[in-house]
């Protein structure tokens, strides 16, 4: 991945600690790839579904401040407020429409 540059990167996580801003994954290999993508991308978006907030995992690959914005499906006012107080832009994913 060293020579590759990305205009936008969408990166998933298995856990986000809102107390210290840590972004984690379950393996060192996955985390090292994500670290490199973050360093080589201009815009970096963290994808976090609601159940991943305040969940710990084994490898920290970044901080919330490393990302341009967080994309999430949460409507939890406490989580959204904490992210806002940290200065993290949040884009809320809309639930799928059922026809």
Tab-separated table of N, CA, C and O in Angstrom:
chain	number	residue	atom	x	y	z
A	1	UNK	N	0.801	-1.215	0.000
A	1	UNK	CA	0.000	0.000	0.000
A	1	UNK	C	0.840	1.275	0.000
A	1	UNK	O	0.305	2.339	-0.205
A	2	UNK	N	2.114	1.146	0.260
A	2	UNK	CA	2.973	2.328	0.394
A	2	UNK	C	2.850	3.319	-0.772
A	2	UNK	O	2.666	4.508	-0.529
A	3	UNK	N	2.915	2.877	-2.029
A	3	UNK	CA	2.866	3.871	-3.113
A	3	UNK	C	1.457	4.344	-3.478
A	3	UNK	O	1.313	5.288	-4.244
A	4	UNK	N	0.432	3.711	-2.944
A	4	UNK	CA	-0.936	4.063	-3.326
A	4	UNK	C	-1.431	5.280	-2.559
A	4	UNK	O	-1.295	5.358	-1.344
A	5	UNK	N	-2.038	6.197	-3.294
A	5	UNK	CA	-2.652	7.375	-2.691
A	5	UNK	C	-4.144	7.314	-2.965
A	5	UNK	O	-4.575	6.895	-4.038
A	6	UNK	N	-4.943	7.738	-1.995
A	6	UNK	CA	-6.392	7.669	-2.106
A	6	UNK	C	-6.985	9.059	-1.917
A	6	UNK	O	-6.584	9.777	-0.997
A	7	UNK	N	-7.953	9.412	-2.757
A	7	UNK	CA	-8.632	10.684	-2.519
A	7	UNK	C	-9.613	10.535	-1.357
A	7	UNK	O	-9.726	11.421	-0.519
A	8	UNK	N	-10.302	9.371	-1.278
A	8	UNK	CA	-11.243	9.107	-0.186
A	8	UNK	C	-11.052	7.681	0.302
A	8	UNK	O	-10.873	6.770	-0.499
A	9	UNK	N	-11.115	7.507	1.612
A	9	UNK	CA	-11.045	6.171	2.203
A	9	UNK	C	-12.206	6.019	3.185
A	9	UNK	O	-12.482	6.922	3.975
A	10	UNK	N	-12.883	4.890	3.091
A	10	UNK	CA	-13.975	4.546	3.997
A	10	UNK	C	-13.505	3.354	4.816
A	10	UNK	O	-13.286	2.280	4.267
A	11	UNK	N	-13.338	3.567	6.116
A	11	UNK	CA	-12.690	2.573	6.968
A	11	UNK	C	-13.639	2.138	8.075
A	11	UNK	O	-14.184	2.974	8.808
A	12	UNK	N	-13.805	0.829	8.203
A	12	UNK	CA	-14.635	0.269	9.259
A	12	UNK	C	-13.837	0.048	10.526
A	12	UNK	O	-12.602	0.057	10.523
A	13	UNK	N	-14.537	-0.178	11.619
A	13	UNK	CA	-13.915	-0.406	12.918
A	13	UNK	C	-14.722	-1.423	13.700
A	13	UNK	O	-15.912	-1.598	13.447
A	14	UNK	N	-14.070	-2.069	14.640
A	14	UNK	CA	-14.798	-2.998	15.503
A	14	UNK	C	-15.041	-2.394	16.880
A	14	UNK	O	-15.748	-2.974	17.691
A	15	UNK	N	-14.483	-1.217	17.136
A	15	UNK	CA	-14.715	-0.559	18.409
A	15	UNK	C	-14.219	0.865	18.440
A	15	UNK	O	-13.197	1.184	17.844
A	16	UNK	N	-14.970	1.720	19.123
A	16	UNK	CA	-14.591	3.122	19.313
A	16	UNK	C	-14.761	3.453	20.789
A	16	UNK	O	-15.840	3.270	21.356
A	17	UNK	N	-13.698	3.925	21.412
A	17	UNK	CA	-13.733	4.336	22.805
A	17	UNK	C	-13.927	5.845	22.827
A	17	UNK	O	-13.021	6.598	22.464
A	18	UNK	N	-15.095	6.288	23.246
A	18	UNK	CA	-15.379	7.721	23.265
A	18	UNK	C	-14.671	8.452	24.399
A	18	UNK	O	-14.546	9.671	24.366
A	19	UNK	N	-14.183	7.721	25.394
A	19	UNK	CA	-13.467	8.369	26.503
A	19	UNK	C	-12.101	8.883	26.074
A	19	UNK	O	-11.678	9.952	26.484
A	20	UNK	N	-11.402	8.116	25.229
A	20	UNK	CA	-10.071	8.554	24.803
A	20	UNK	C	-9.933	8.723	23.287
A	20	UNK	O	-8.862	9.028	22.797
A	21	UNK	N	-11.018	8.504	22.538
A	21	UNK	CA	-11.001	8.708	21.093
A	21	UNK	C	-10.345	7.601	20.300
A	21	UNK	O	-10.107	7.758	19.102
A	22	UNK	N	-10.062	6.461	20.926
A	22	UNK	CA	-9.398	5.353	20.233
A	22	UNK	C	-10.330	4.668	19.239
A	22	UNK	O	-11.507	4.468	19.513
A	23	UNK	N	-9.740	4.297	18.103
A	23	UNK	CA	-10.438	3.540	17.079
A	23	UNK	C	-9.696	2.213	16.949
A	23	UNK	O	-8.481	2.201	16.745
A	24	UNK	N	-10.428	1.103	17.077
A	24	UNK	CA	-9.785	-0.201	17.201
A	24	UNK	C	-10.286	-1.225	16.186
A	24	UNK	O	-11.339	-1.049	15.585
A	25	UNK	N	-9.486	-2.284	16.072
A	25	UNK	CA	-9.841	-3.435	15.260
A	25	UNK	C	-9.400	-4.694	16.001
A	25	UNK	O	-8.716	-4.607	17.022
A	26	UNK	N	-9.777	-5.840	15.466
A	26	UNK	CA	-9.524	-7.084	16.187
A	26	UNK	C	-8.193	-7.749	15.874
A	26	UNK	O	-7.826	-8.725	16.510
A	27	UNK	N	-7.447	-7.239	14.898
A	27	UNK	CA	-6.162	-7.872	14.591
A	27	UNK	C	-5.112	-6.834	14.209
A	27	UNK	O	-5.429	-5.781	13.654
A	28	UNK	N	-3.873	-7.175	14.493
A	28	UNK	CA	-2.768	-6.289	14.168
A	28	UNK	C	-2.631	-6.118	12.655
A	28	UNK	O	-2.393	-5.011	12.169
A	29	UNK	N	-2.805	-7.208	11.893
A	29	UNK	CA	-2.690	-7.121	10.433
A	29	UNK	C	-3.696	-6.143	9.854
A	29	UNK	O	-3.355	-5.283	9.040
A	30	UNK	N	-4.950	-6.276	10.272
A	30	UNK	CA	-5.992	-5.371	9.796
A	30	UNK	C	-5.685	-3.935	10.212
A	30	UNK	O	-5.831	-2.997	9.423
A	31	UNK	N	-5.250	-3.754	11.442
A	31	UNK	CA	-4.937	-2.423	11.937
A	31	UNK	C	-3.791	-1.759	11.197
A	31	UNK	O	-3.828	-0.562	10.920
A	32	UNK	N	-2.776	-2.535	10.860
A	32	UNK	CA	-1.642	-1.965	10.141
A	32	UNK	C	-2.030	-1.526	8.734
A	32	UNK	O	-1.562	-0.490	8.245
A	33	UNK	N	-2.900	-2.284	8.080
A	33	UNK	CA	-3.395	-1.887	6.762
A	33	UNK	C	-4.204	-0.600	6.890
A	33	UNK	O	-4.029	0.344	6.107
A	34	UNK	N	-5.070	-0.531	7.883
A	34	UNK	CA	-5.901	0.660	8.074
A	34	UNK	C	-5.044	1.885	8.399
A	34	UNK	O	-5.329	2.986	7.921
A	35	UNK	N	-4.004	1.713	9.207
A	35	UNK	CA	-3.082	2.822	9.495
A	35	UNK	C	-2.474	3.379	8.209
A	35	UNK	O	-2.375	4.590	8.023
A	36	UNK	N	-2.033	2.496	7.325
A	36	UNK	CA	-1.404	2.929	6.074
A	36	UNK	C	-2.417	3.639	5.173
A	36	UNK	O	-2.106	4.664	4.553
A	37	UNK	N	-3.624	3.109	5.087
A	37	UNK	CA	-4.661	3.750	4.274
A	37	UNK	C	-4.959	5.148	4.821
A	37	UNK	O	-5.070	6.113	4.051
A	38	UNK	N	-5.067	5.280	6.130
A	38	UNK	CA	-5.322	6.588	6.740
A	38	UNK	C	-4.213	7.575	6.372
A	38	UNK	O	-4.480	8.720	6.008
A	39	UNK	N	-2.977	7.126	6.444
A	39	UNK	CA	-1.867	8.043	6.155
A	39	UNK	C	-1.777	8.405	4.676
A	39	UNK	O	-1.220	9.439	4.334
A	40	UNK	N	-2.343	7.579	3.789
A	40	UNK	CA	-2.250	7.824	2.351
A	40	UNK	C	-3.531	8.396	1.740
A	40	UNK	O	-3.609	8.524	0.524
A	41	UNK	N	-4.520	8.724	2.560
A	41	UNK	CA	-5.791	9.234	2.038
A	41	UNK	C	-5.962	10.707	2.373
A	41	UNK	O	-5.559	11.177	3.441
A	42	UNK	N	-6.581	11.428	1.438
A	42	UNK	CA	-6.853	12.842	1.666
A	42	UNK	C	-8.079	13.009	2.560
A	42	UNK	O	-8.041	13.705	3.560
A	43	UNK	N	-9.213	12.387	2.191
A	43	UNK	CA	-10.421	12.381	3.012
A	43	UNK	C	-10.571	10.999	3.616
A	43	UNK	O	-10.492	10.000	2.905
A	44	UNK	N	-10.790	10.958	4.929
A	44	UNK	CA	-10.872	9.686	5.646
A	44	UNK	C	-12.194	9.630	6.395
A	44	UNK	O	-12.454	10.499	7.239
A	45	UNK	N	-13.023	8.647	6.093
A	45	UNK	CA	-14.327	8.507	6.729
A	45	UNK	C	-14.351	7.227	7.554
A	45	UNK	O	-14.031	6.153	7.049
A	46	UNK	N	-14.734	7.355	8.820
A	46	UNK	CA	-14.836	6.202	9.704
A	46	UNK	C	-16.279	5.724	9.713
A	46	UNK	O	-17.192	6.502	10.002
A	47	UNK	N	-16.484	4.446	9.392
A	47	UNK	CA	-17.811	3.841	9.389
A	47	UNK	C	-18.027	3.133	10.719
A	47	UNK	O	-17.298	2.199	11.048
A	48	UNK	N	-19.033	3.590	11.490
A	48	UNK	CA	-19.270	3.020	12.821
A	48	UNK	C	-20.753	2.752	13.005
A	48	UNK	O	-21.548	3.692	13.056
A	49	UNK	N	-21.130	1.460	13.099
A	49	UNK	CA	-22.528	1.216	13.433
A	49	UNK	C	-22.699	1.377	14.941
A	49	UNK	O	-21.743	1.331	15.715
A	50	UNK	N	-23.927	1.589	15.350
A	50	UNK	CA	-24.228	1.994	16.723
A	50	UNK	C	-23.635	1.076	17.786
A	50	UNK	O	-23.135	1.542	18.813
A	51	UNK	N	-23.630	-0.215	17.550
A	51	UNK	CA	-23.153	-1.155	18.578
A	51	UNK	C	-21.636	-1.125	18.772
A	51	UNK	O	-21.120	-1.694	19.722
A	52	UNK	N	-20.887	-0.434	17.909
A	52	UNK	CA	-19.430	-0.374	18.012
A	52	UNK	C	-18.938	0.746	18.933
A	52	UNK	O	-17.783	0.765	19.318
A	53	UNK	N	-19.820	1.682	19.277
A	53	UNK	CA	-19.417	2.751	20.190
A	53	UNK	C	-19.241	2.187	21.594
A	53	UNK	O	-20.010	1.334	22.044
A	54	UNK	N	-18.226	2.678	22.283
A	54	UNK	CA	-17.896	2.258	23.645
A	54	UNK	C	-17.627	0.763	23.743
A	54	UNK	O	-17.945	0.118	24.729
A	55	UNK	N	-17.026	0.231	22.695
A	55	UNK	CA	-16.635	-1.175	22.666
A	55	UNK	C	-15.118	-1.247	22.493
A	55	UNK	O	-14.551	-0.540	21.671
A	56	UNK	N	-14.470	-2.067	23.254
A	56	UNK	CA	-13.026	-2.233	23.191
A	56	UNK	C	-12.654	-3.377	22.253
A	56	UNK	O	-13.429	-4.306	22.070
A	57	UNK	N	-11.476	-3.291	21.677
A	57	UNK	CA	-10.918	-4.401	20.925
A	57	UNK	C	-9.416	-4.415	21.145
A	57	UNK	O	-8.889	-3.616	21.904
A	58	UNK	N	-8.706	-5.305	20.463
A	58	UNK	CA	-7.322	-5.588	20.837
A	58	UNK	C	-6.261	-4.706	20.185
A	58	UNK	O	-5.152	-4.634	20.690
A	59	UNK	N	-6.558	-4.021	19.077
A	59	UNK	CA	-5.523	-3.244	18.397
A	59	UNK	C	-6.046	-1.853	18.062
A	59	UNK	O	-7.018	-1.699	17.331
A	60	UNK	N	-5.367	-0.825	18.586
A	60	UNK	CA	-5.726	0.567	18.293
A	60	UNK	C	-4.990	0.976	17.023
A	60	UNK	O	-3.767	0.960	16.982
A	61	UNK	N	-5.752	1.362	15.995
A	61	UNK	CA	-5.109	1.769	14.746
A	61	UNK	C	-5.240	3.257	14.474
A	61	UNK	O	-4.651	3.768	13.523
A	62	UNK	N	-5.977	3.951	15.305
A	62	UNK	CA	-6.109	5.380	15.069
A	62	UNK	C	-6.914	6.067	16.158
A	62	UNK	O	-7.305	5.461	17.158
A	63	UNK	N	-7.145	7.346	15.907
A	63	UNK	CA	-7.903	8.202	16.806
A	63	UNK	C	-9.039	8.839	16.010
A	63	UNK	O	-8.927	9.017	14.793
A	64	UNK	N	-10.103	9.195	16.687
A	64	UNK	CA	-11.214	9.857	15.999
A	64	UNK	C	-10.744	11.117	15.275
A	64	UNK	O	-11.260	11.462	14.211
A	65	UNK	N	-9.744	11.786	15.816
A	65	UNK	CA	-9.234	13.010	15.197
A	65	UNK	C	-8.474	12.756	13.896
A	65	UNK	O	-8.163	13.698	13.172
A	66	UNK	N	-8.182	11.500	13.579
A	66	UNK	CA	-7.516	11.163	12.316
A	66	UNK	C	-8.471	11.225	11.128
A	66	UNK	O	-8.028	11.183	9.988
A	67	UNK	N	-9.769	11.320	11.404
A	67	UNK	CA	-10.774	11.188	10.352
A	67	UNK	C	-11.422	12.517	10.000
A	67	UNK	O	-11.605	13.381	10.851
A	68	UNK	N	-11.785	12.624	8.737
A	68	UNK	CA	-12.497	13.797	8.239
A	68	UNK	C	-13.894	13.861	8.845
A	68	UNK	O	-14.381	14.934	9.200
A	69	UNK	N	-14.540	12.692	8.971
A	69	UNK	CA	-15.885	12.604	9.538
A	69	UNK	C	-16.172	11.161	9.924
A	69	UNK	O	-15.514	10.234	9.453
A	70	UNK	N	-17.184	11.019	10.777
A	70	UNK	CA	-17.693	9.707	11.161
A	70	UNK	C	-19.035	9.520	10.477
A	70	UNK	O	-19.879	10.420	10.505
A	71	UNK	N	-19.231	8.368	9.866
A	71	UNK	CA	-20.521	8.009	9.276
A	71	UNK	C	-21.107	6.917	10.163
A	71	UNK	O	-20.470	5.885	10.385
A	72	UNK	N	-22.317	7.153	10.682
A	72	UNK	CA	-22.916	6.212	11.625
A	72	UNK	C	-24.427	6.150	11.461
A	72	UNK	O	-25.036	7.067	10.924
A	73	UNK	N	-24.991	5.052	11.973
A	73	UNK	CA	-26.433	4.885	11.961
A	73	UNK	C	-27.058	5.214	13.311
A	73	UNK	O	-28.263	5.097	13.476
A	74	UNK	N	-26.253	5.647	14.280
A	74	UNK	CA	-26.793	5.892	15.610
A	74	UNK	C	-27.671	7.137	15.651
A	74	UNK	O	-27.416	8.119	14.957
A	75	UNK	N	-28.697	7.049	16.486
A	75	UNK	CA	-29.526	8.202	16.808
A	75	UNK	C	-29.399	8.549	18.279
A	75	UNK	O	-30.146	9.372	18.790
A	76	UNK	N	-28.463	7.901	18.961
A	76	UNK	CA	-28.244	8.103	20.390
A	76	UNK	C	-27.729	9.524	20.621
A	76	UNK	O	-26.613	9.870	20.230
A	77	UNK	N	-28.549	10.324	21.281
A	77	UNK	CA	-28.214	11.737	21.496
A	77	UNK	C	-26.935	11.904	22.304
A	77	UNK	O	-26.158	12.836	22.060
A	78	UNK	N	-26.688	11.024	23.264
A	78	UNK	CA	-25.481	11.137	24.087
A	78	UNK	C	-24.230	10.909	23.248
A	78	UNK	O	-23.243	11.637	23.381
A	79	UNK	N	-24.252	9.917	22.378
A	79	UNK	CA	-23.107	9.642	21.504
A	79	UNK	C	-22.883	10.788	20.532
A	79	UNK	O	-21.766	11.277	20.377
A	80	UNK	N	-23.945	11.239	19.893
A	80	UNK	CA	-23.829	12.331	18.927
A	80	UNK	C	-23.331	13.606	19.597
A	80	UNK	O	-22.500	14.329	19.037
A	81	UNK	N	-23.789	13.866	20.812
A	81	UNK	CA	-23.352	15.052	21.554
A	81	UNK	C	-21.871	14.959	21.904
A	81	UNK	O	-21.138	15.948	21.787
A	82	UNK	N	-21.418	13.793	22.332
A	82	UNK	CA	-19.996	13.625	22.665
A	82	UNK	C	-19.119	13.844	21.443
A	82	UNK	O	-18.074	14.489	21.518
A	83	UNK	N	-19.525	13.282	20.311
A	83	UNK	CA	-18.756	13.474	19.077
A	83	UNK	C	-18.714	14.955	18.703
A	83	UNK	O	-17.670	15.474	18.311
A	84	UNK	N	-19.832	15.630	18.847
A	84	UNK	CA	-19.895	17.058	18.536
A	84	UNK	C	-18.973	17.859	19.463
A	84	UNK	O	-18.239	18.728	19.004
A	85	UNK	N	-18.973	17.541	20.755
A	85	UNK	CA	-18.103	18.244	21.708
A	85	UNK	C	-16.623	17.993	21.398
A	85	UNK	O	-15.773	18.829	21.691
A	86	UNK	N	-16.327	16.834	20.801
A	86	UNK	CA	-14.952	16.519	20.419
A	86	UNK	C	-14.567	17.196	19.104
A	86	UNK	O	-13.423	17.113	18.676
A	87	UNK	N	-15.529	17.828	18.432
A	87	UNK	CA	-15.264	18.494	17.163
A	87	UNK	C	-15.219	17.546	15.980
A	87	UNK	O	-14.630	17.869	14.946
A	88	UNK	N	-15.837	16.371	16.122
A	88	UNK	CA	-15.838	15.362	15.062
A	88	UNK	C	-17.096	15.536	14.211
A	88	UNK	O	-18.210	15.379	14.714
A	89	UNK	N	-16.965	15.857	12.928
A	89	UNK	CA	-18.144	15.926	12.067
A	89	UNK	C	-18.800	14.550	11.942
A	89	UNK	O	-18.118	13.538	11.836
A	90	UNK	N	-20.134	14.535	11.979
A	90	UNK	CA	-20.882	13.280	11.908
A	90	UNK	C	-21.867	13.336	10.752
A	90	UNK	O	-22.592	14.316	10.589
A	91	UNK	N	-21.855	12.284	9.954
A	91	UNK	CA	-22.847	12.098	8.901
A	91	UNK	C	-23.698	10.915	9.314
A	91	UNK	O	-23.172	9.822	9.550
A	92	UNK	N	-25.004	11.125	9.442
A	92	UNK	CA	-25.873	10.046	9.878
A	92	UNK	C	-26.415	9.291	8.663
A	92	UNK	O	-26.983	9.889	7.757
A	93	UNK	N	-26.250	7.979	8.710
A	93	UNK	CA	-26.775	7.105	7.657
A	93	UNK	C	-28.264	6.926	7.891
A	93	UNK	O	-28.705	6.750	9.018
A	94	UNK	N	-29.014	6.973	6.825
A	94	UNK	CA	-30.462	6.802	6.927
A	94	UNK	C	-30.798	5.317	6.812
A	94	UNK	O	-30.170	4.584	6.049
A	95	UNK	N	-31.823	4.887	7.553
A	95	UNK	CA	-32.232	3.475	7.404
A	95	UNK	C	-32.812	3.254	6.022
A	95	UNK	O	-33.328	4.181	5.388
A	96	UNK	N	-32.712	2.015	5.510
A	96	UNK	CA	-33.258	1.749	4.175
A	96	UNK	C	-34.769	1.900	4.152
A	96	UNK	O	-35.448	1.623	5.139
A	97	UNK	N	-35.262	2.382	3.024
A	97	UNK	CA	-36.716	2.527	2.846
A	97	UNK	C	-37.299	1.199	2.386
A	97	UNK	O	-36.746	0.542	1.528
A	98	UNK	N	-38.419	0.870	2.966
A	98	UNK	CA	-39.125	-0.339	2.548
A	98	UNK	C	-40.296	0.078	1.676
A	98	UNK	O	-41.138	0.872	2.071
A	99	UNK	N	-40.312	-0.450	0.464
A	99	UNK	CA	-41.351	-0.050	-0.499
A	99	UNK	C	-42.622	-0.812	-0.291
A	99	UNK	O	-42.717	-1.855	0.240
